[in-house]
Amino acid sequence: MRIHHQPYHTIWLSEAHKVQVIDQRLLPHRFEVKQLADTSSVVTAIADMVVRGAPLIGVTAAFGMYLASKEALQNNDPKAYLQLAAQQLRSARPTAVNLAWAVDQLESILMKLPPASWPERALELAEQLKADDIGYSEAMGENGLPLIEALTQQHPNRAINILTHCNAGWLATIDWGTATAPIYKAHRKGIPVHVWVDETRPRNQGASLTAFELGQEGVPHTVIADNTGGHLMQHGMVDLVIVGTDRTTATGDVANKIGTYLKALAAFDNQVPFYVAAPSSSIDFQLQDGLSEIPIETRDANEVKWIQGWDGDRLTKVLLTPEDSPAVNYGFDVTPARLVTGLITERGICTASEAGLRGLFPERFPND
Ligand code: MRU
């Protein structure tokens, strides 16, 4: 997708084999590329949300394993070094399963090889995960497009109104996004769409990132305060909700950015279809019950108490609350499968249920 008319991915390797990412903490006000030189800078970039979004976190961690495999060769015990680096990467953020999914894959493959071969193989694997992610996003775009096309049959004379939460756009992946992929496909096909963008407190990924990337692609959109969605749905102003996911269980429970559950409740009450774009890399086929089994990240309370913005000259932070009021910052919530109309995956759309996922991903379930 494009920034200032130039096509970009969210992560790439420079000619000198340095890992480059877009510093997402500064968007939409400043566009800066940041170099991640070693494993610890990758861990920090994930934890501080220089990069964020489940698929991008996974691919970034894979490039972190590439850097770790080079560092390991300078160490007396390369295997112990790589295992420790894998552990540090895995624990940078807890909720998105893509992180462990990517690190585990590289770790298990590299551990079977002689250390001298690790950097070359790790780089191949990281590039492969990156390419796969682009493929998943494009496929989810194609699979989700008919949902929007069907709505144009019902409403031929107006734009289709789609509500999304947080940033499940291309900035959260490598390209296309998850929830936004069907929207970009529809827009490029000339189907009139309009996106309601939840601001997504406390870090405002909707207001800053989703609004930015939709604007750069020329997709009509309107930013709304987080509490607005229910009102819009009651007044027939939302035709479809599409959100992303950080971890979806084998039974279809969906963890996504805090506030997603409330949107699902409002959609259910107003018979608005509520879809979740879920690449297989975000599905945790080991888990059965989202509420009790998905770890929910709790972040620094200062992200709730302070807000970042542009004062016309520079990025600045201001305090919103009384200085000594306590705050709490849960990063994600779980939407039970019963509130989800369907999962849009790279293999097609299914119900948010074990039967639905089993139909599309039979190899991920034990034979019984
Ligand atoms: O805290 P973030 O910005 O990493 O949270 C991102 C989300 O919740 C996205 O909706 C999710 O990762 C799906 S991204 C395609």
PDB file of C-alpha atoms and ligand atoms in Angstrom, residues 49 51-55 57 93 96 165-169 172-173 177-179 203 205 209 243-246 255-258 260 277 279 282 297 299 331-332, ligand 1:
ATOM      1  CA  MET A  49       4.755  -0.574  19.698  1.00  0.00           C
ATOM      2  CA  VAL A  51       5.628  -2.045  15.237  1.00  0.00           C
ATOM      3  CA  ARG A  52       2.294  -3.500  16.297  1.00  0.00           C
ATOM      4  CA  GLY A  53      -0.599  -5.536  14.944  1.00  0.00           C
ATOM      5  CA  ALA A  54      -0.548  -9.306  15.319  1.00  0.00           C
ATOM      6  CA  PRO A  55       0.759 -10.327  11.862  1.00  0.00           C
ATOM      7  CA  ILE A  57       4.607  -8.539  15.310  1.00  0.00           C
ATOM      8  CA  ARG A  93       3.846  -8.955  24.094  1.00  0.00           C
ATOM      9  CA  ALA A  96      -1.028 -11.937  19.730  1.00  0.00           C
ATOM     10  CA  HIS A 165     -11.970  -1.031  15.344  1.00  0.00           C
ATOM     11  CA  CYS A 166      -8.294  -0.393  16.075  1.00  0.00           C
ATOM     12  CA  ASN A 167      -5.910  -0.795  13.159  1.00  0.00           C
ATOM     13  CA  ALA A 168      -6.296  -4.101  11.378  1.00  0.00           C
ATOM     14  CA  GLY A 169      -5.015  -2.427   8.251  1.00  0.00           C
ATOM     15  CA  ALA A 172      -0.720  -4.100  11.208  1.00  0.00           C
ATOM     16  CA  THR A 173       0.415  -6.646   8.610  1.00  0.00           C
ATOM     17  CA  GLY A 177      -4.223  -5.672   6.186  1.00  0.00           C
ATOM     18  CA  THR A 178      -6.740  -8.176   7.522  1.00  0.00           C
ATOM     19  CA  ALA A 179     -10.022  -6.320   8.186  1.00  0.00           C
ATOM     20  CA  ARG A 203      -3.434   4.490  21.966  1.00  0.00           C
ATOM     21  CA  GLN A 205      -4.627   3.214  16.511  1.00  0.00           C
ATOM     22  CA  LEU A 209      -3.169   4.649  11.805  1.00  0.00           C
ATOM     23  CA  VAL A 243     -12.358  -6.292  12.780  1.00  0.00           C
ATOM     24  CA  GLY A 244      -9.053  -8.128  13.097  1.00  0.00           C
ATOM     25  CA  THR A 245      -7.859 -10.513  15.776  1.00  0.00           C
ATOM     26  CA  ASP A 246      -4.775 -11.088  17.884  1.00  0.00           C
ATOM     27  CA  ALA A 255      -9.359 -11.686  21.261  1.00  0.00           C
ATOM     28  CA  ASN A 256      -8.898  -8.273  19.695  1.00  0.00           C
ATOM     29  CA  LYS A 257      -8.227  -4.687  20.778  1.00  0.00           C
ATOM     30  CA  ILE A 258     -10.088  -3.595  23.906  1.00  0.00           C
ATOM     31  CA  THR A 260     -14.179  -5.007  20.260  1.00  0.00           C
ATOM     32  CA  ALA A 277     -10.643 -11.275   9.511  1.00  0.00           C
ATOM     33  CA  PRO A 279      -5.422 -15.387   9.091  1.00  0.00           C
ATOM     34  CA  SER A 282      -3.675 -15.619  14.385  1.00  0.00           C
ATOM     35  CA  GLU A 297      -1.950  -7.780  27.979  1.00  0.00           C
ATOM     36  CA  ARG A 299      -0.031  -2.054  29.632  1.00  0.00           C
ATOM     37  CA  GLY A 331      -5.082  -3.987  25.891  1.00  0.00           C
ATOM     38  CA  PHE A 332      -7.533  -6.590  24.588  1.00  0.00           C
TER      39      PHE A 332
HETATM   40  O1  MRU B   1      -2.098  -3.211  20.311  1.00  0.00           O
HETATM   41  P1  MRU B   1      -2.051  -3.392  18.824  1.00  0.00           P
HETATM   42  O2  MRU B   1      -2.039  -2.118  18.061  1.00  0.00           O
HETATM   43  O3  MRU B   1      -0.935  -4.327  18.409  1.00  0.00           O
HETATM   44  O4  MRU B   1      -3.422  -4.117  18.511  1.00  0.00           O
HETATM   45  C1  MRU B   1      -3.747  -4.452  17.189  1.00  0.00           C
HETATM   46  C2  MRU B   1      -5.073  -5.098  17.056  1.00  0.00           C
HETATM   47  O5  MRU B   1      -5.781  -5.306  18.014  1.00  0.00           O
HETATM   48  C3  MRU B   1      -5.463  -5.559  15.694  1.00  0.00           C
HETATM   49  O6  MRU B   1      -6.844  -5.482  15.520  1.00  0.00           O
HETATM   50  C4  MRU B   1      -5.029  -7.020  15.557  1.00  0.00           C
HETATM   51  O7  MRU B   1      -3.653  -7.152  15.820  1.00  0.00           O
HETATM   52  C5  MRU B   1      -5.328  -7.571  14.221  1.00  0.00           C
HETATM   53  S1  MRU B   1      -4.238  -6.857  13.079  1.00  0.00           S
HETATM   54  C6  MRU B   1      -4.395  -7.253  11.536  1.00  0.00           C
END
